[in-house]
mmCIF file with all atom_site columns, C-alpha atoms in Angstrom:
data_model
loop_
_atom_site.group_PDB
_atom_site.id
_atom_site.type_symbol
_atom_site.label_atom_id
_atom_site.label_alt_id
_atom_site.label_comp_id
_atom_site.label_asym_id
_atom_site.label_entity_id
_atom_site.label_seq_id
_atom_site.pdbx_PDB_ins_code
_atom_site.Cartn_x
_atom_site.Cartn_y
_atom_site.Cartn_z
_atom_site.occupancy
_atom_site.B_iso_or_equiv
_atom_site.pdbx_formal_charge
_atom_site.auth_seq_id
_atom_site.auth_comp_id
_atom_site.auth_asym_id
_atom_site.auth_atom_id
_atom_site.pdbx_PDB_model_num
ATOM 1   C CA . MET K 1 1   ? 138.992 66.661 99.280  1.00 43.00 ? 1414 MET K CA 1
ATOM 2   C CA . SER K 1 2   ? 141.952 68.081 97.403  1.00 52.00 ? 1415 SER K CA 1
ATOM 3   C CA . LYS K 1 3   ? 145.309 66.304 97.545  1.00 61.00 ? 1416 LYS K CA 1
ATOM 4   C CA . GLU K 1 4   ? 146.977 69.738 97.658  1.00 78.00 ? 1417 GLU K CA 1
ATOM 5   C CA . LYS K 1 5   ? 145.894 70.336 101.271 1.00 86.00 ? 1418 LYS K CA 1
ATOM 6   C CA . PHE K 1 6   ? 149.212 68.819 102.383 1.00 93.00 ? 1419 PHE K CA 1
ATOM 7   C CA . ALA K 1 7   ? 151.378 70.651 99.818  1.00 87.00 ? 1420 ALA K CA 1
ATOM 8   C CA . SER K 1 8   ? 152.723 73.191 102.318 1.00 90.00 ? 1421 SER K CA 1
ATOM 9   C CA . ALA K 1 9   ? 152.454 70.956 105.393 1.00 93.00 ? 1422 ALA K CA 1
ATOM 10  C CA . LYS K 1 10  ? 155.279 70.202 107.787 1.00 93.00 ? 1423 LYS K CA 1
ATOM 11  C CA . PHE K 1 11  ? 155.799 67.313 110.183 1.00 94.00 ? 1424 PHE K CA 1
ATOM 12  C CA . SER K 1 12  ? 155.175 69.775 113.018 1.00 94.00 ? 1425 SER K CA 1
ATOM 13  C CA . ASP K 1 13  ? 151.614 70.307 111.670 1.00 96.00 ? 1426 ASP K CA 1
ATOM 14  C CA . PHE K 1 14  ? 150.745 66.892 113.111 1.00 97.00 ? 1427 PHE K CA 1
ATOM 15  C CA . SER K 1 15  ? 150.048 66.211 116.788 1.00 97.00 ? 1428 SER K CA 1
ATOM 16  C CA . ASP K 1 16  ? 149.393 63.100 118.885 1.00 96.00 ? 1429 ASP K CA 1
ATOM 17  C CA . LEU K 1 17  ? 152.220 61.444 116.964 1.00 96.00 ? 1430 LEU K CA 1
ATOM 18  C CA . SER K 1 18  ? 153.106 57.826 117.549 1.00 96.00 ? 1431 SER K CA 1
ATOM 19  C CA . GLU K 1 19  ? 155.734 55.831 115.677 1.00 95.00 ? 1432 GLU K CA 1
ATOM 20  C CA . LEU K 1 20  ? 154.249 52.647 114.228 1.00 92.00 ? 1433 LEU K CA 1
ATOM 21  C CA . TYR K 1 21  ? 157.322 51.260 112.438 1.00 91.00 ? 1434 TYR K CA 1
ATOM 22  C CA . ARG K 1 22  ? 160.935 52.194 111.654 1.00 91.00 ? 1435 ARG K CA 1
ATOM 23  C CA . SER K 1 23  ? 163.378 50.973 109.008 1.00 87.00 ? 1436 SER K CA 1
ATOM 24  C CA . HIS K 1 24  ? 166.651 52.180 107.494 1.00 83.00 ? 1437 HIS K CA 1
ATOM 25  C CA . SER K 1 25  ? 164.785 54.268 104.897 1.00 78.00 ? 1438 SER K CA 1
ATOM 26  C CA . GLY K 1 26  ? 162.409 56.067 107.267 1.00 84.00 ? 1439 GLY K CA 1
ATOM 27  C CA . ALA K 1 27  ? 159.529 55.560 109.646 1.00 93.00 ? 1440 ALA K CA 1
ATOM 28  C CA . ILE K 1 28  ? 155.763 55.313 109.720 1.00 94.00 ? 1441 ILE K CA 1
ATOM 29  C CA . TYR K 1 29  ? 153.775 57.499 112.087 1.00 97.00 ? 1442 TYR K CA 1
ATOM 30  C CA . LYS K 1 30  ? 150.176 57.998 113.081 1.00 96.00 ? 1443 LYS K CA 1
ATOM 31  C CA . GLY K 1 31  ? 149.286 61.643 113.685 1.00 97.00 ? 1444 GLY K CA 1
ATOM 32  C CA . LYS K 1 32  ? 146.472 64.173 113.766 1.00 98.00 ? 1445 LYS K CA 1
ATOM 33  C CA . PHE K 1 33  ? 146.616 66.989 111.180 1.00 97.00 ? 1446 PHE K CA 1
ATOM 34  C CA . LYS K 1 34  ? 146.052 70.300 112.927 1.00 95.00 ? 1447 LYS K CA 1
ATOM 35  C CA . TYR K 1 35  ? 143.963 71.805 110.117 1.00 94.00 ? 1448 TYR K CA 1
ATOM 36  C CA . ASP K 1 36  ? 141.220 69.146 109.999 1.00 95.00 ? 1449 ASP K CA 1
ATOM 37  C CA . ASN K 1 37  ? 141.714 67.192 113.280 1.00 96.00 ? 1450 ASN K CA 1
ATOM 38  C CA . LYS K 1 38  ? 141.745 63.894 111.378 1.00 96.00 ? 1451 LYS K CA 1
ATOM 39  C CA . PHE K 1 39  ? 144.250 61.094 111.949 1.00 97.00 ? 1452 PHE K CA 1
ATOM 40  C CA . TYR K 1 40  ? 146.517 60.053 109.093 1.00 97.00 ? 1453 TYR K CA 1
ATOM 41  C CA . VAL K 1 41  ? 149.430 57.697 108.602 1.00 96.00 ? 1454 VAL K CA 1
ATOM 42  C CA . LEU K 1 42  ? 152.660 59.423 107.597 1.00 97.00 ? 1455 LEU K CA 1
ATOM 43  C CA . LYS K 1 43  ? 155.136 57.326 105.661 1.00 93.00 ? 1456 LYS K CA 1
ATOM 44  C CA . GLU K 1 44  ? 158.528 59.011 105.978 1.00 93.00 ? 1457 GLU K CA 1
ATOM 45  C CA . LYS K 1 45  ? 161.053 58.566 103.174 1.00 88.00 ? 1458 LYS K CA 1
ATOM 46  C CA . LYS K 1 46  ? 164.589 59.915 103.556 1.00 82.00 ? 1459 LYS K CA 1
ATOM 47  C CA . LEU K 1 47  ? 165.776 61.664 100.416 1.00 72.00 ? 1460 LEU K CA 1
ATOM 48  C CA . SER K 1 48  ? 169.537 61.357 100.636 1.00 67.00 ? 1461 SER K CA 1
ATOM 49  C CA . GLU K 1 49  ? 170.170 60.427 96.995  1.00 54.00 ? 1462 GLU K CA 1
ATOM 50  C CA . LEU K 1 50  ? 168.791 61.932 93.781  1.00 48.00 ? 1463 LEU K CA 1
ATOM 51  C CA . GLY K 1 51  ? 167.959 58.534 92.247  1.00 60.00 ? 1464 GLY K CA 1
ATOM 52  C CA . ARG K 1 52  ? 166.167 57.505 95.425  1.00 67.00 ? 1465 ARG K CA 1
ATOM 53  C CA . ALA K 1 53  ? 164.081 60.705 95.349  1.00 69.00 ? 1466 ALA K CA 1
ATOM 54  C CA . LYS K 1 54  ? 162.915 59.831 91.837  1.00 76.00 ? 1467 LYS K CA 1
ATOM 55  C CA . ASP K 1 55  ? 161.869 56.334 93.013  1.00 80.00 ? 1468 ASP K CA 1
ATOM 56  C CA . VAL K 1 56  ? 159.930 57.832 95.924  1.00 80.00 ? 1469 VAL K CA 1
ATOM 57  C CA . MET K 1 57  ? 158.109 60.279 93.649  1.00 83.00 ? 1470 MET K CA 1
ATOM 58  C CA . ASN K 1 58  ? 157.168 57.403 91.326  1.00 86.00 ? 1471 ASN K CA 1
ATOM 59  C CA . GLU K 1 59  ? 155.687 55.610 94.353  1.00 84.00 ? 1472 GLU K CA 1
ATOM 60  C CA . VAL K 1 60  ? 153.718 58.754 95.280  1.00 87.00 ? 1473 VAL K CA 1
ATOM 61  C CA . LYS K 1 61  ? 152.363 59.147 91.738  1.00 89.00 ? 1474 LYS K CA 1
ATOM 62  C CA . LEU K 1 62  ? 151.268 55.508 91.672  1.00 90.00 ? 1475 LEU K CA 1
ATOM 63  C CA . LEU K 1 63  ? 149.600 55.704 95.096  1.00 89.00 ? 1476 LEU K CA 1
ATOM 64  C CA . LEU K 1 64  ? 147.705 58.865 94.121  1.00 89.00 ? 1477 LEU K CA 1
ATOM 65  C CA . GLN K 1 65  ? 146.202 57.027 91.135  1.00 90.00 ? 1478 GLN K CA 1
ATOM 66  C CA . LEU K 1 66  ? 144.952 53.994 93.075  1.00 90.00 ? 1479 LEU K CA 1
ATOM 67  C CA . ARG K 1 67  ? 141.219 54.013 93.798  1.00 89.00 ? 1480 ARG K CA 1
ATOM 68  C CA . HIS K 1 68  ? 139.696 50.887 95.317  1.00 89.00 ? 1481 HIS K CA 1
ATOM 69  C CA . VAL K 1 69  ? 137.693 50.160 98.461  1.00 86.00 ? 1482 VAL K CA 1
ATOM 70  C CA . ASN K 1 70  ? 140.262 47.546 99.538  1.00 82.00 ? 1483 ASN K CA 1
ATOM 71  C CA . VAL K 1 71  ? 143.314 49.795 99.092  1.00 85.00 ? 1484 VAL K CA 1
ATOM 72  C CA . VAL K 1 72  ? 144.434 52.394 101.626 1.00 88.00 ? 1485 VAL K CA 1
ATOM 73  C CA . GLN K 1 73  ? 144.057 55.802 99.999  1.00 92.00 ? 1486 GLN K CA 1
ATOM 74  C CA . CYS K 1 74  ? 146.942 58.177 99.515  1.00 93.00 ? 1487 CYS K CA 1
ATOM 75  C CA . GLU K 1 75  ? 145.742 61.576 100.756 1.00 94.00 ? 1488 GLU K CA 1
ATOM 76  C CA . GLY K 1 76  ? 148.756 63.545 99.512  1.00 93.00 ? 1489 GLY K CA 1
ATOM 77  C CA . TRP K 1 77  ? 152.397 64.226 100.247 1.00 93.00 ? 1490 TRP K CA 1
ATOM 78  C CA . PHE K 1 78  ? 154.779 66.921 101.423 1.00 94.00 ? 1491 PHE K CA 1
ATOM 79  C CA . ARG K 1 79  ? 158.497 67.553 101.797 1.00 90.00 ? 1492 ARG K CA 1
ATOM 80  C CA . ASP K 1 80  ? 159.916 68.558 105.130 1.00 88.00 ? 1493 ASP K CA 1
ATOM 81  C CA . ILE K 1 81  ? 163.122 70.362 104.213 1.00 84.00 ? 1494 ILE K CA 1
ATOM 82  C CA . GLU K 1 82  ? 164.323 70.620 107.839 1.00 85.00 ? 1495 GLU K CA 1
ATOM 83  C CA . ARG K 1 83  ? 164.169 66.832 108.206 1.00 83.00 ? 1496 ARG K CA 1
ATOM 84  C CA . GLY K 1 84  ? 165.411 66.070 104.668 1.00 83.00 ? 1497 GLY K CA 1
ATOM 85  C CA . THR K 1 85  ? 162.448 63.789 104.088 1.00 87.00 ? 1498 THR K CA 1
ATOM 86  C CA . LEU K 1 86  ? 159.332 63.354 102.042 1.00 90.00 ? 1499 LEU K CA 1
ATOM 87  C CA . PHE K 1 87  ? 156.145 62.253 103.769 1.00 94.00 ? 1500 PHE K CA 1
ATOM 88  C CA . ILE K 1 88  ? 153.415 60.286 102.029 1.00 94.00 ? 1501 ILE K CA 1
ATOM 89  C CA . VAL K 1 89  ? 150.107 60.959 103.783 1.00 96.00 ? 1502 VAL K CA 1
ATOM 90  C CA . LEU K 1 90  ? 147.852 57.899 103.877 1.00 95.00 ? 1503 LEU K CA 1
ATOM 91  C CA . GLU K 1 91  ? 144.336 57.255 105.070 1.00 94.00 ? 1504 GLU K CA 1
ATOM 92  C CA . TYR K 1 92  ? 144.266 56.007 108.678 1.00 94.00 ? 1505 TYR K CA 1
ATOM 93  C CA . CYS K 1 93  ? 142.494 52.673 109.153 1.00 88.00 ? 1506 CYS K CA 1
ATOM 94  C CA . GLY K 1 94  ? 141.626 52.319 112.824 1.00 83.00 ? 1507 GLY K CA 1
ATOM 95  C CA . GLY K 1 95  ? 141.042 48.566 112.675 1.00 79.00 ? 1508 GLY K CA 1
ATOM 96  C CA . GLY K 1 96  ? 144.753 47.722 112.443 1.00 74.00 ? 1509 GLY K CA 1
ATOM 97  C CA . ASP K 1 97  ? 146.781 46.363 109.574 1.00 74.00 ? 1510 ASP K CA 1
ATOM 98  C CA . LEU K 1 98  ? 145.999 43.319 107.468 1.00 78.00 ? 1511 LEU K CA 1
ATOM 99  C CA . SER K 1 99  ? 148.528 41.156 109.316 1.00 80.00 ? 1512 SER K CA 1
ATOM 100 C CA . GLN K 1 100 ? 146.845 41.893 112.657 1.00 80.00 ? 1513 GLN K CA 1
ATOM 101 C CA . ILE K 1 101 ? 143.400 41.085 111.255 1.00 82.00 ? 1514 ILE K CA 1
ATOM 102 C CA . ILE K 1 102 ? 144.597 37.781 109.765 1.00 86.00 ? 1515 ILE K CA 1
ATOM 103 C CA . GLU K 1 103 ? 146.220 36.761 113.060 1.00 88.00 ? 1516 GLU K CA 1
ATOM 104 C CA . GLN K 1 104 ? 143.065 37.693 114.985 1.00 87.00 ? 1517 GLN K CA 1
ATOM 105 C CA . GLN K 1 105 ? 140.917 35.641 112.600 1.00 88.00 ? 1518 GLN K CA 1
ATOM 106 C CA . LYS K 1 106 ? 143.266 32.646 112.980 1.00 91.00 ? 1519 LYS K CA 1
ATOM 107 C CA . ARG K 1 107 ? 142.926 32.787 116.765 1.00 91.00 ? 1520 ARG K CA 1
ATOM 108 C CA . MET K 1 108 ? 139.123 33.053 116.540 1.00 90.00 ? 1521 MET K CA 1
ATOM 109 C CA . ARG K 1 109 ? 138.842 30.371 113.851 1.00 80.00 ? 1522 ARG K CA 1
#
């Protein structure tokens, strides 16, 4: 599917939102996109400085080029002007993150 499907998206286009993580530079959310009813992970990046915005766009370009079965896919990105942020839209992996899986395997031996 085309990466442009998120080009005109807004944060409000996602429902069932839950915050997974927060840091000084933004947050990570899980949410359902209203146009395809699929869950995605939204990586929020605050764009307060011009140099920072360039770094974020370099990250987006790199993520869009990665193609491997063991790498979470970047599905696209969008800017939310009202929030002053850029969102990187990532594939949602329902099994948890790698850290959780490693800890679970340690407990199970």
